[in-house]
Amino acid sequence: MWMKSSLLLPLLAGSLFAQFSGPSLGLVYDAPNQALRRIAGLPGGATLSDPVLTGIAFAAVAPDHSFAIVSSADGSGYQLFTRDGLSALPPGLTPSARVAFSPGGGAAAFYADGSASLTLVTGLPSQPSLQAIAVGGAVGKFAVNDAGSLLVSVPRQPAGESVLQISPQGQPVQVLDVTQAAAIIFSRDGAKAWIADAAENRIWSLSQFDTSAVAAPIASDADGLSTPLALAVSTDARTLWIGNGGTNGVITFDLFQGTALASLTCSCKLTTLSPLTGAGVFRLTDLATDPIWILDASQPAPRILFIPAVAQ
Amino acid sequence: MKRPPLASFALILAAACCFHASAQTITSFSPSSVAAGSPTFDLTINGQFGGSDFPPTVTWSNLGSATLNVVSFSAVQIVVTVPANLIANPGTAAITVNQPFFNAPVTANFVVAPPQITSLSPTSVTAGSPAFQLLVNGLNFVSGTCATPPCPPLSTVNWNGTALATAQVSATQLSATVPANLILSPGTELITIFGPGTVSSNAVNFVVTYPVPTITSISPSSANSGGPAFTLTVAGTGFFSASVVQWNGASLPTSLVGNFLTAAVPAALISQPGTASVTVLNPGQPSSNFALFTIVAPPILPVISAISPSTTVEGSPAFTLTVNGSGFAALTSVLWNGQPLATAFVSSAQLTAAVPASLVAKAATAVVQAGNPNQAPSNGISFIITPTPIAITSLSPSTAQAGGASFTMTVTGSGFLPGVGALWNGSPLSSTYVSATQLTATVPAALIANTGTATIRAANPNGPQSNGLPFTIVLSTLTLTSLSPNTIAAGGPALSLGITGTGFQSGAQVLWNGSPLATTYGSGTQLTAVVPANLTAAAGNASVSVANPDAVSNSLTFTITAPVFSLTTISPNSAAAGDPAVTITATGTGFTSGSVVQFNGSALPTTFVSATQLTATIPANLLATAGTATVTVVNPNAPPSNALTFTIRPRSVPLTITSLSPNSATAGSATLTLTVNGTGFANDAAVLWNSTSLVTTFVSASQLTVAVPANLLAQPGSASVSVASGGATSNTTNFTVALPPAPSITLTGPATIGPAQQPPITFTLGSAYPLPLTGTVTLTFTPDALVPGDDPAIQFASGGRSLSFNVAANSLTLPALLVQTGTVAGTVTLTLKLTAVGVDVTPPGGTLALQIPRQAPVIRSAQLIRSASGLEIDITGYATSRDVTQATFHFTTAADSNLQLADFTVPLSSTFAAWYASAAAAPYGSQFTYAQPFSIQGNSSAITSVTVTLTNSIGASPPATSN
C-alpha cells in the first residue's frame, strides 16, 4: 500500500525570541467613572487596571475583547476602540442604544428603546457598514449571528412575547412564542440559538433557521431554573450556562445529555453572563462600586470569584 | 510527419519494384470525427496506401466537395487539411484516397458531428433565486479562448432560444450565466447549444420549481363563530398564481392579488369556536409555515328590561338598585350615566348595584345601563331623582314687638336640605341649616320696626318653596325703669342686681351688654339678676335691658367705678436664705385681674384670686442671701400700692456633697440612679452633672437621688457632680465613666492556602459591645519568592488592602472578609484594629496569617497558534516562586507524518528571571503569558498537537496540551 510520508523538523526559534506579557481577562466598562478598564490577571488573581480609555458614556465590548464600541461623553457619537486607537463608525446609529454582538464579533445589532427598527452593523471591526432592519414595534431582547441574522423578541397581544427571525434581506418570521424573553443567544456558528423564558422558567433551543425553524424546550424549573435572565454557550455548543435571577446562581447544562450538571450560587446580584477572554470565563455583574463577580468554568472545578473593586 | 531521407527513399523504391501492389485501405481517421462548425483542421488518414514516392489525391464529397491539400503522406498515413467551410454543417462526408501507383482508389466516411447535450447541472432551480451558473455537459462543443477580437465563432448555450453568456470550458462542457430575471417564475425551459454557424444541438429540459411559500401574516386573523363567509388575505413570500391557501389542510379558492393571496372562506368553516391552521401550498412543494386563525364565540350583549326602584327623592341615602334583563355575566356592571357601580351578579337575568347617596343628592335624571368590559353597553332606562318636598310647621318666636332688636328665629318643618333658607315675605333671610327638620334665621331689626304680619317660608337650594306661616309684629309694652344698685366699685364680688319696670313676662331675662344674666322672675314689674364678679372687675359702664320671650325692653346704664387700692398683709412674710421658691398670699383691696405683686420692684408670677387677694411666687434665687425686701402690688395704669417688708433669714446648715454612690460606671451603661450624700439639701436642691441640672429627688436634707440618663454615660471620661439649692452651689465631686473591657473576637482562616484563591475567613465578635466600634483590617504581604516582589492582586473584594467598618453598639454584625491571595509565595497577614470612642480596644487574636507556599509552575492554558513560518505556543500560568527553569515541548504529528525531532527542552531560568524583574511583570505577581515560537521545516499543519511542561526549583507542572 502506498502511503504518503512527510518529514517534519521543528526548529526552535530560540528562547531569545520568546515573548512575555501579562494575562488579561479582557475589557470592562466602568460606568461610574465613564471609563474602559482592562482586567489584568487570571481568575482568582485578577485586578482592575487603570482606565485605558476615559470620557465615554457607553461601551460594548466585543466577545473576544479585541475591540469595543464606545460613545463619548460629549455626545460625538459611536466610535470603534481597538488596539490601534479610536476610529469613527458610519453615521446613523441612534444614541443610547442597546447593543448585541454576534458570537464572533463580526456583526452587532443596535436598538434604541422606542424605535421601530434595529440597526445591523456588519463587517466589524475593519469595514463596518450599517443596515436598518424594520421590526414594526418595540423590541425586547435580541441577538445577532455573524451572518447578520437576527432573533428579536417583540410584544404579543394580548400578552407575552413572540420571537422573530429576521435575515438581513428577508421578512420577519415568527419562530416562537414565549411569556417573557429574558435572554437570546446564538451558537458560535450561528446555526442554533437558545432563548430563556424568565416567566415560565424555561429554556428553548432553536435550530434549522434555513428552512422552518424548529423550537424545542430543553430545560425547566425541574432543572433548577429560577427566573433565568442570562445565557452563555461554549464554543463547541456542548455546554450552556444559565444565569438564574431568582437564585443569583449559574446552572451548567449539558446540551448533549440534556441535563443540568452543576449549580453555583453567587454572593452577588447576577445580571449577565458576558464572556471574558479564555474559554468558560464569564462576567456575572457589571462594574460599579462593588467588586465584579465572575464564573470561572475553564477549569475542571468551576468557581465563582470576585475581582476586587477599584479602591476608593 | 517528415518525408523519409534519400537513402530510405531508394530502399522503399526497390521494395516497390519487387512487390506486387496490394489493395489500398483506410483503417481510421484522426480525429475520428469533428464538431460541426469547427475551424480548419488537419485530418490524419491511417491505412495502407501505395507508397511514399507519389503524392496521393484526397477528395471530400457528399458534404460539399473539394480536393484536400495533402500535408504529408506515407505508405500508411496521409495528413490532409480540411477547410472550415466543409465542416460548417453536420453530416457524413466521403473521403477518397487515390494513389497513382494503385489503380483502385479507396473511400471511407467521415462524420461532421452536431453538438449534443447529455446533462445539465443543476437540473432545476427555485423560482426567484438569484442568477446562477448552469453547467452544460455533452459532446462536440466548439470551444476555445480568444484574447483579441475578432474571435472565432464558438458554441453558445441557449435558454428557450435566447443565447446566454457562455464560457467554453471544454469540448464537453460549457458554463452559462442564467440571469435572475429568467427564473422569476416556475416552468420548464429548453436548453440547447447553438453555433457556431447554424448548427444546433438537441434540447434538454431545465425546470424552474416553485419555492416553499412563507406566510408572514394573515388578515383577518380571527372571526366570530357563526359569522358570514369572508375573504382571507395572506401576506408572505413565494406566492404565485398556482399557489393555494389551505384551511386545516383543505384548499380554498385562491387568487393572487399583487403580492398577496386572497382566499374565500365559507361560513361553514367558522361555524364553531376554535382555531384553524392556515397554510399555503405551491405545486410540488411542502406546505408553508402555518398561521393560526382564531374563531371566537361572539359576545352576548346584555339587555336590561326593568330597574327597581326607578325613582327616588334627592338627598336620599345610598340604596340598592335591582336591574332585570338578559345576557348578564359575572363581569357585567351596572352603569350609572355610563360609570360603573359596585355590582353583584345575581343571575344572567338580574344584577344588583349599590347606588351611593352622592349620586342622588340632586334632582336629576340618570341613565341606567349594563355593560361588559370592552363591549358596547346595553340599552338604557331612566332613573328619576325627584326634588325633596319641603314644608314648615312652626316658627319660634312667631311674634315680635315692633322696634325690637334683631333676633334669631327657629323654623321647624320637614324636607330641609343643606343650604336651605328662610324667606321673609319672599326675601331670603340669613339662614343656617340645622337638620332636615330645623333651620335658624336672623331677623334684622329693620324688618320689625313696625307692627304688621310677614309670611315666612323655607326653600331648599334650587328647589320649590314650602308653605307659608305668619309672623306677627305687635306693639311693644316692655319697659325698664330702674336698676338697684346702678353703680359699684370695680373688683368687687358677684352682685345681685334688682330690676324694676313693666311688662316683664315669666322667662324674661336681664341682658348685660346684650348677654343674658341668671335671672329670677319676681313679678311683671320686678326681676333679680346675678352679675358675676368678672363683669365688674374693671371700671366702666354696662348696658342693661330685659328680654321677654317675644320682645326686648329699653336699656339703662350700670356704672362701675374705679376701686380703692391697698395692700394690707403678705403671708408668709419671711424665709431662710437658700430656701426654695416660696408662694406668698397678698391681701388688700382694689386688686384686679391685671394686678402684679412686685418683690424689690421685680414682678413676681401672680395669680388673681379676687379683688382682695393675690398669690405670687418668690423664686429661690431671690432668697439666696439673707436680708429684707419690699413687696408691693401694681395695678395697670395706676401707681403701686403701699409696700410691706419680706425678711430673708440667714442659712443654718452649709450646702456640701460628702459622697456619691456609685461613683463610677461603665461607658454605655443604661440609666442609673445616683445617690448624693451631703448636707444642707433643701427640697429645691438640684444635682448638677457637668453644670447641667438633672431631675433630682429630695430624700432628706442629707441625701438626694438622681437619674443619670444613659446618654451621659455613653462616653468614657469624668463628670463633675455638684448640688445647687437656694441659689447656692455645693462643692464638686468627680464621677468616673470607664470603658468596658475589649470584646473577644474570632479571626481564623486556613494556615496555608494555594495561589489564586479567595479563601473563607471566619470573622466574628464573641459578644456584643455596648459602644459603637470602628474597625480596620489591613492586609500586608511578605513575599517568599526567589525573585521577590509584591503581588497587587492581594486585595480585599472591596479593593485595596485596607477594609474599614463600623459596628453599631450592642451589635454582632461584622463585615465579610473576602480576600484574594494572589499568586506569589509568601505570607499574607490580616491585622485587625478596633477602637471605641477613639480608644484602641483591639482584643487578642486580631491577627491572621495565610501562607502561600512555593509551588511548581501551574499552566492555566496553552494555545497553539499556526503561522506561515511555523508555530507559536502561548502558555499562560503562574509560578509562586517566581522562577521557571525550563520548558519541555513534545510535538505530535498526524499518522502519515514523521518528526525528525519530537521533543525540545528550552532553558528559561534567565528568561523568566528577566521577566519577573521587569516593570511589566509587576502588576501580575507571578502570572505570565509566555509565547514560544518554533519554525517548522516541512508542512507544519501535520503537527497535530504540542504538549508543554514547565519546571522550576520546586518541580514540574502537569503537562498541558494544545491542538
JSON list of C-alpha atoms in Angstrom, two decimals, chain A residues 27-190:
[
{"chain": "A", "resi": 27, "resn": "LEU", "atom": "CA", "xyz": [-12.08, 44.82, 28.91]},
{"chain": "A", "resi": 28, "resn": "VAL", "atom": "CA", "xyz": [-14.89, 46.06, 31.11]},
{"chain": "A", "resi": 29, "resn": "TYR", "atom": "CA", "xyz": [-16.87, 49.30, 31.14]},
{"chain": "A", "resi": 30, "resn": "ASP", "atom": "CA", "xyz": [-16.59, 51.33, 34.31]},
{"chain": "A", "resi": 31, "resn": "ALA", "atom": "CA", "xyz": [-19.86, 53.29, 34.26]},
{"chain": "A", "resi": 32, "resn": "PRO", "atom": "CA", "xyz": [-19.35, 55.36, 37.44]},
{"chain": "A", "resi": 33, "resn": "ASN", "atom": "CA", "xyz": [-16.04, 56.64, 36.09]},
{"chain": "A", "resi": 34, "resn": "GLN", "atom": "CA", "xyz": [-17.09, 56.68, 32.40]},
{"chain": "A", "resi": 35, "resn": "ALA", "atom": "CA", "xyz": [-14.02, 54.67, 31.54]},
{"chain": "A", "resi": 36, "resn": "LEU", "atom": "CA", "xyz": [-12.90, 51.42, 29.97]},
{"chain": "A", "resi": 37, "resn": "ARG", "atom": "CA", "xyz": [-10.61, 49.26, 32.07]},
{"chain": "A", "resi": 38, "resn": "ARG", "atom": "CA", "xyz": [-8.65, 46.12, 31.43]},
{"chain": "A", "resi": 39, "resn": "ILE", "atom": "CA", "xyz": [-8.96, 43.15, 33.75]},
{"chain": "A", "resi": 40, "resn": "ALA", "atom": "CA", "xyz": [-5.37, 42.13, 34.43]},
{"chain": "A", "resi": 41, "resn": "GLY", "atom": "CA", "xyz": [-4.50, 38.63, 35.50]},
{"chain": "A", "resi": 42, "resn": "LEU", "atom": "CA", "xyz": [-6.19, 35.25, 35.76]},
{"chain": "A", "resi": 43, "resn": "PRO", "atom": "CA", "xyz": [-9.37, 34.25, 37.62]},
{"chain": "A", "resi": 44, "resn": "GLY", "atom": "CA", "xyz": [-8.60, 34.25, 41.32]},
{"chain": "A", "resi": 45, "resn": "GLY", "atom": "CA", "xyz": [-5.71, 36.64, 40.86]},
{"chain": "A", "resi": 46, "resn": "ALA", "atom": "CA", "xyz": [-7.16, 39.39, 38.73]},
{"chain": "A", "resi": 47, "resn": "THR", "atom": "CA", "xyz": [-7.26, 43.13, 39.28]},
{"chain": "A", "resi": 48, "resn": "LEU", "atom": "CA", "xyz": [-8.77, 46.10, 37.50]},
{"chain": "A", "resi": 49, "resn": "SER", "atom": "CA", "xyz": [-6.29, 48.22, 35.62]},
{"chain": "A", "resi": 50, "resn": "ASP", "atom": "CA", "xyz": [-6.18, 51.95, 35.45]},
{"chain": "A", "resi": 51, "resn": "PRO", "atom": "CA", "xyz": [-8.52, 53.23, 32.72]},
{"chain": "A", "resi": 52, "resn": "VAL", "atom": "CA", "xyz": [-7.39, 52.56, 29.18]},
{"chain": "A", "resi": 53, "resn": "LEU", "atom": "CA", "xyz": [-9.99, 54.97, 27.82]},
{"chain": "A", "resi": 54, "resn": "THR", "atom": "CA", "xyz": [-11.88, 57.72, 29.62]},
{"chain": "A", "resi": 55, "resn": "GLY", "atom": "CA", "xyz": [-14.65, 60.17, 28.87]},
{"chain": "A", "resi": 56, "resn": "ILE", "atom": "CA", "xyz": [-17.04, 57.62, 27.46]},
{"chain": "A", "resi": 57, "resn": "ALA", "atom": "CA", "xyz": [-20.72, 57.39, 28.20]},
{"chain": "A", "resi": 58, "resn": "PHE", "atom": "CA", "xyz": [-21.19, 53.88, 26.86]},
{"chain": "A", "resi": 59, "resn": "ALA", "atom": "CA", "xyz": [-19.10, 50.90, 25.88]},
{"chain": "A", "resi": 60, "resn": "ALA", "atom": "CA", "xyz": [-19.93, 47.49, 24.46]},
{"chain": "A", "resi": 61, "resn": "VAL", "atom": "CA", "xyz": [-17.04, 45.08, 24.33]},
{"chain": "A", "resi": 62, "resn": "ALA", "atom": "CA", "xyz": [-16.74, 42.51, 21.54]},
{"chain": "A", "resi": 63, "resn": "PRO", "atom": "CA", "xyz": [-16.98, 38.88, 22.65]},
{"chain": "A", "resi": 64, "resn": "ASP", "atom": "CA", "xyz": [-13.27, 38.24, 22.04]},
{"chain": "A", "resi": 65, "resn": "HIS", "atom": "CA", "xyz": [-12.41, 41.58, 23.69]},
{"chain": "A", "resi": 66, "resn": "SER", "atom": "CA", "xyz": [-10.33, 42.62, 20.70]},
{"chain": "A", "resi": 67, "resn": "PHE", "atom": "CA", "xyz": [-12.30, 45.82, 20.29]},
{"chain": "A", "resi": 68, "resn": "ALA", "atom": "CA", "xyz": [-15.17, 47.78, 21.77]},
{"chain": "A", "resi": 69, "resn": "ILE", "atom": "CA", "xyz": [-17.85, 50.12, 20.54]},
{"chain": "A", "resi": 70, "resn": "VAL", "atom": "CA", "xyz": [-17.87, 53.26, 22.65]},
{"chain": "A", "resi": 71, "resn": "SER", "atom": "CA", "xyz": [-19.68, 56.56, 22.68]},
{"chain": "A", "resi": 72, "resn": "SER", "atom": "CA", "xyz": [-18.02, 59.63, 24.03]},
{"chain": "A", "resi": 73, "resn": "ALA", "atom": "CA", "xyz": [-19.47, 61.51, 26.94]},
{"chain": "A", "resi": 74, "resn": "ASP", "atom": "CA", "xyz": [-19.54, 64.67, 24.88]},
{"chain": "A", "resi": 75, "resn": "GLY", "atom": "CA", "xyz": [-22.17, 63.15, 22.56]},
{"chain": "A", "resi": 76, "resn": "SER", "atom": "CA", "xyz": [-19.98, 62.98, 19.48]},
{"chain": "A", "resi": 77, "resn": "GLY", "atom": "CA", "xyz": [-21.29, 59.55, 18.52]},
{"chain": "A", "resi": 78, "resn": "TYR", "atom": "CA", "xyz": [-20.14, 55.96, 18.41]},
{"chain": "A", "resi": 79, "resn": "GLN", "atom": "CA", "xyz": [-16.54, 55.00, 17.77]},
{"chain": "A", "resi": 80, "resn": "LEU", "atom": "CA", "xyz": [-14.56, 51.81, 17.50]},
{"chain": "A", "resi": 81, "resn": "PHE", "atom": "CA", "xyz": [-11.86, 51.33, 20.07]},
{"chain": "A", "resi": 82, "resn": "THR", "atom": "CA", "xyz": [-9.16, 48.88, 19.02]},
{"chain": "A", "resi": 83, "resn": "ARG", "atom": "CA", "xyz": [-5.55, 48.40, 19.94]},
{"chain": "A", "resi": 84, "resn": "ASP", "atom": "CA", "xyz": [-4.81, 50.93, 17.23]},
{"chain": "A", "resi": 85, "resn": "GLY", "atom": "CA", "xyz": [-6.93, 53.61, 18.88]},
{"chain": "A", "resi": 86, "resn": "LEU", "atom": "CA", "xyz": [-10.28, 55.18, 18.10]},
{"chain": "A", "resi": 87, "resn": "SER", "atom": "CA", "xyz": [-11.98, 55.27, 14.71]},
{"chain": "A", "resi": 88, "resn": "ALA", "atom": "CA", "xyz": [-15.41, 56.52, 13.78]},
{"chain": "A", "resi": 89, "resn": "LEU", "atom": "CA", "xyz": [-18.33, 54.27, 12.95]},
{"chain": "A", "resi": 90, "resn": "PRO", "atom": "CA", "xyz": [-20.54, 55.23, 9.99]},
{"chain": "A", "resi": 91, "resn": "PRO", "atom": "CA", "xyz": [-23.20, 57.78, 10.98]},
{"chain": "A", "resi": 92, "resn": "GLY", "atom": "CA", "xyz": [-26.75, 56.67, 11.54]},
{"chain": "A", "resi": 93, "resn": "LEU", "atom": "CA", "xyz": [-26.62, 54.91, 14.86]},
{"chain": "A", "resi": 94, "resn": "THR", "atom": "CA", "xyz": [-29.19, 56.07, 17.36]},
{"chain": "A", "resi": 95, "resn": "PRO", "atom": "CA", "xyz": [-27.77, 57.30, 20.68]},
{"chain": "A", "resi": 96, "resn": "SER", "atom": "CA", "xyz": [-28.50, 55.43, 23.87]},
{"chain": "A", "resi": 97, "resn": "ALA", "atom": "CA", "xyz": [-28.97, 52.14, 22.10]},
{"chain": "A", "resi": 98, "resn": "ARG", "atom": "CA", "xyz": [-28.70, 48.64, 23.46]},
{"chain": "A", "resi": 99, "resn": "VAL", "atom": "CA", "xyz": [-26.08, 46.58, 21.62]},
{"chain": "A", "resi": 100, "resn": "ALA", "atom": "CA", "xyz": [-25.78, 42.86, 20.98]},
{"chain": "A", "resi": 101, "resn": "PHE", "atom": "CA", "xyz": [-22.68, 41.42, 19.36]},
{"chain": "A", "resi": 102, "resn": "SER", "atom": "CA", "xyz": [-22.61, 38.31, 17.22]},
{"chain": "A", "resi": 103, "resn": "PRO", "atom": "CA", "xyz": [-20.65, 35.43, 18.76]},
{"chain": "A", "resi": 104, "resn": "GLY", "atom": "CA", "xyz": [-17.65, 36.10, 16.53]},
{"chain": "A", "resi": 105, "resn": "GLY", "atom": "CA", "xyz": [-17.89, 39.87, 16.88]},
{"chain": "A", "resi": 106, "resn": "GLY", "atom": "CA", "xyz": [-18.24, 40.46, 13.14]},
{"chain": "A", "resi": 107, "resn": "ALA", "atom": "CA", "xyz": [-21.73, 41.88, 13.47]},
{"chain": "A", "resi": 108, "resn": "ALA", "atom": "CA", "xyz": [-23.67, 43.84, 16.04]},
{"chain": "A", "resi": 109, "resn": "ALA", "atom": "CA", "xyz": [-27.25, 44.99, 16.40]},
{"chain": "A", "resi": 110, "resn": "PHE", "atom": "CA", "xyz": [-28.21, 48.33, 17.88]},
{"chain": "A", "resi": 111, "resn": "TYR", "atom": "CA", "xyz": [-31.66, 49.10, 19.23]},
{"chain": "A", "resi": 112, "resn": "ALA", "atom": "CA", "xyz": [-32.82, 52.32, 20.86]},
{"chain": "A", "resi": 113, "resn": "ASP", "atom": "CA", "xyz": [-35.84, 51.85, 23.09]},
{"chain": "A", "resi": 114, "resn": "GLY", "atom": "CA", "xyz": [-38.96, 53.27, 21.48]},
{"chain": "A", "resi": 115, "resn": "SER", "atom": "CA", "xyz": [-37.72, 52.72, 17.96]},
{"chain": "A", "resi": 116, "resn": "ALA", "atom": "CA", "xyz": [-39.45, 50.51, 15.41]},
{"chain": "A", "resi": 117, "resn": "SER", "atom": "CA", "xyz": [-36.26, 49.29, 13.84]},
{"chain": "A", "resi": 118, "resn": "LEU", "atom": "CA", "xyz": [-32.84, 47.92, 14.67]},
{"chain": "A", "resi": 119, "resn": "THR", "atom": "CA", "xyz": [-29.60, 48.87, 13.05]},
{"chain": "A", "resi": 120, "resn": "LEU", "atom": "CA", "xyz": [-27.42, 45.99, 11.91]},
{"chain": "A", "resi": 121, "resn": "VAL", "atom": "CA", "xyz": [-23.70, 46.68, 11.74]},
{"chain": "A", "resi": 122, "resn": "THR", "atom": "CA", "xyz": [-21.67, 44.15, 9.79]},
{"chain": "A", "resi": 123, "resn": "GLY", "atom": "CA", "xyz": [-18.06, 43.99, 8.73]},
{"chain": "A", "resi": 124, "resn": "LEU", "atom": "CA", "xyz": [-16.77, 44.68, 12.23]},
{"chain": "A", "resi": 125, "resn": "PRO", "atom": "CA", "xyz": [-14.28, 45.80, 13.10]},
{"chain": "A", "resi": 126, "resn": "SER", "atom": "CA", "xyz": [-12.40, 46.62, 9.90]},
{"chain": "A", "resi": 127, "resn": "GLN", "atom": "CA", "xyz": [-15.14, 47.55, 7.43]},
{"chain": "A", "resi": 128, "resn": "PRO", "atom": "CA", "xyz": [-18.30, 48.43, 9.32]},
{"chain": "A", "resi": 129, "resn": "SER", "atom": "CA", "xyz": [-21.46, 49.08, 7.35]},
{"chain": "A", "resi": 130, "resn": "LEU", "atom": "CA", "xyz": [-24.97, 49.85, 8.58]},
{"chain": "A", "resi": 131, "resn": "GLN", "atom": "CA", "xyz": [-28.36, 48.48, 7.59]},
{"chain": "A", "resi": 132, "resn": "ALA", "atom": "CA", "xyz": [-31.71, 49.38, 9.09]},
{"chain": "A", "resi": 133, "resn": "ILE", "atom": "CA", "xyz": [-33.91, 46.40, 9.91]},
{"chain": "A", "resi": 134, "resn": "ALA", "atom": "CA", "xyz": [-37.58, 47.29, 10.32]},
{"chain": "A", "resi": 135, "resn": "VAL", "atom": "CA", "xyz": [-39.31, 45.46, 13.14]},
{"chain": "A", "resi": 136, "resn": "GLY", "atom": "CA", "xyz": [-42.51, 47.43, 13.36]},
{"chain": "A", "resi": 137, "resn": "GLY", "atom": "CA", "xyz": [-42.69, 47.78, 17.10]},
{"chain": "A", "resi": 138, "resn": "ALA", "atom": "CA", "xyz": [-40.91, 47.77, 20.40]},
{"chain": "A", "resi": 139, "resn": "VAL", "atom": "CA", "xyz": [-38.13, 45.25, 20.76]},
{"chain": "A", "resi": 140, "resn": "GLY", "atom": "CA", "xyz": [-37.34, 43.36, 23.91]},
{"chain": "A", "resi": 141, "resn": "LYS", "atom": "CA", "xyz": [-34.32, 41.12, 23.75]},
{"chain": "A", "resi": 142, "resn": "PHE", "atom": "CA", "xyz": [-32.37, 40.49, 20.58]},
{"chain": "A", "resi": 143, "resn": "ALA", "atom": "CA", "xyz": [-29.37, 38.62, 19.28]},
{"chain": "A", "resi": 144, "resn": "VAL", "atom": "CA", "xyz": [-27.44, 38.54, 16.02]},
{"chain": "A", "resi": 145, "resn": "ASN", "atom": "CA", "xyz": [-25.20, 35.92, 14.46]},
{"chain": "A", "resi": 146, "resn": "ASP", "atom": "CA", "xyz": [-22.13, 36.50, 12.35]},
{"chain": "A", "resi": 147, "resn": "ALA", "atom": "CA", "xyz": [-24.17, 36.20, 9.15]},
{"chain": "A", "resi": 148, "resn": "GLY", "atom": "CA", "xyz": [-26.33, 39.11, 10.25]},
{"chain": "A", "resi": 149, "resn": "SER", "atom": "CA", "xyz": [-29.44, 37.10, 11.05]},
{"chain": "A", "resi": 150, "resn": "LEU", "atom": "CA", "xyz": [-31.39, 38.40, 14.00]},
{"chain": "A", "resi": 151, "resn": "LEU", "atom": "CA", "xyz": [-33.61, 36.91, 16.65]},
{"chain": "A", "resi": 152, "resn": "VAL", "atom": "CA", "xyz": [-35.83, 39.56, 18.20]},
{"chain": "A", "resi": 153, "resn": "SER", "atom": "CA", "xyz": [-38.48, 39.38, 20.89]},
{"chain": "A", "resi": 154, "resn": "VAL", "atom": "CA", "xyz": [-41.48, 41.65, 20.44]},
{"chain": "A", "resi": 155, "resn": "PRO", "atom": "CA", "xyz": [-44.68, 42.08, 22.47]},
{"chain": "A", "resi": 156, "resn": "ARG", "atom": "CA", "xyz": [-47.55, 39.80, 21.54]},
{"chain": "A", "resi": 157, "resn": "GLN", "atom": "CA", "xyz": [-51.17, 40.77, 22.07]},
{"chain": "A", "resi": 158, "resn": "PRO", "atom": "CA", "xyz": [-52.80, 40.39, 24.46]},
{"chain": "A", "resi": 159, "resn": "ALA", "atom": "CA", "xyz": [-49.85, 39.15, 26.50]},
{"chain": "A", "resi": 160, "resn": "GLY", "atom": "CA", "xyz": [-46.46, 37.57, 26.16]},
{"chain": "A", "resi": 161, "resn": "GLU", "atom": "CA", "xyz": [-43.84, 37.95, 23.50]},
{"chain": "A", "resi": 162, "resn": "SER", "atom": "CA", "xyz": [-43.08, 36.50, 20.10]},
{"chain": "A", "resi": 163, "resn": "VAL", "atom": "CA", "xyz": [-39.60, 35.74, 18.87]},
{"chain": "A", "resi": 164, "resn": "LEU", "atom": "CA", "xyz": [-39.00, 36.72, 15.27]},
{"chain": "A", "resi": 165, "resn": "GLN", "atom": "CA", "xyz": [-36.24, 35.57, 12.98]},
{"chain": "A", "resi": 166, "resn": "ILE", "atom": "CA", "xyz": [-35.08, 38.30, 10.63]},
{"chain": "A", "resi": 167, "resn": "SER", "atom": "CA", "xyz": [-32.47, 37.77, 7.97]},
{"chain": "A", "resi": 168, "resn": "PRO", "atom": "CA", "xyz": [-30.81, 40.88, 6.51]},
{"chain": "A", "resi": 169, "resn": "GLN", "atom": "CA", "xyz": [-32.74, 40.57, 3.24]},
{"chain": "A", "resi": 170, "resn": "GLY", "atom": "CA", "xyz": [-35.83, 38.80, 4.46]},
{"chain": "A", "resi": 171, "resn": "GLN", "atom": "CA", "xyz": [-39.12, 39.36, 6.15]},
{"chain": "A", "resi": 172, "resn": "PRO", "atom": "CA", "xyz": [-39.58, 38.72, 9.86]},
{"chain": "A", "resi": 173, "resn": "VAL", "atom": "CA", "xyz": [-40.74, 35.16, 10.53]},
{"chain": "A", "resi": 174, "resn": "GLN", "atom": "CA", "xyz": [-42.32, 34.24, 13.80]},
{"chain": "A", "resi": 175, "resn": "VAL", "atom": "CA", "xyz": [-40.46, 31.28, 15.24]},
{"chain": "A", "resi": 176, "resn": "LEU", "atom": "CA", "xyz": [-41.54, 31.05, 18.87]},
{"chain": "A", "resi": 177, "resn": "ASP", "atom": "CA", "xyz": [-43.99, 32.45, 21.39]},
{"chain": "A", "resi": 178, "resn": "VAL", "atom": "CA", "xyz": [-42.83, 32.92, 24.99]},
{"chain": "A", "resi": 179, "resn": "THR", "atom": "CA", "xyz": [-44.12, 34.71, 28.04]},
{"chain": "A", "resi": 180, "resn": "GLN", "atom": "CA", "xyz": [-41.05, 36.77, 28.83]},
{"chain": "A", "resi": 181, "resn": "ALA", "atom": "CA", "xyz": [-37.91, 36.50, 26.75]},
{"chain": "A", "resi": 182, "resn": "ALA", "atom": "CA", "xyz": [-35.08, 37.37, 29.10]},
{"chain": "A", "resi": 183, "resn": "ALA", "atom": "CA", "xyz": [-32.10, 36.29, 27.06]},
{"chain": "A", "resi": 184, "resn": "ILE", "atom": "CA", "xyz": [-31.38, 35.20, 23.47]},
{"chain": "A", "resi": 185, "resn": "ILE", "atom": "CA", "xyz": [-28.05, 33.86, 22.25]},
{"chain": "A", "resi": 186, "resn": "PHE", "atom": "CA", "xyz": [-26.68, 32.26, 19.10]},
{"chain": "A", "resi": 187, "resn": "SER", "atom": "CA", "xyz": [-24.19, 29.44, 18.89]},
{"chain": "A", "resi": 188, "resn": "ARG", "atom": "CA", "xyz": [-20.72, 30.30, 17.64]},
{"chain": "A", "resi": 189, "resn": "ASP", "atom": "CA", "xyz": [-21.56, 29.07, 14.13]},
{"chain": "A", "resi": 190, "resn": "GLY", "atom": "CA", "xyz": [-24.92, 30.85, 14.17]}
]
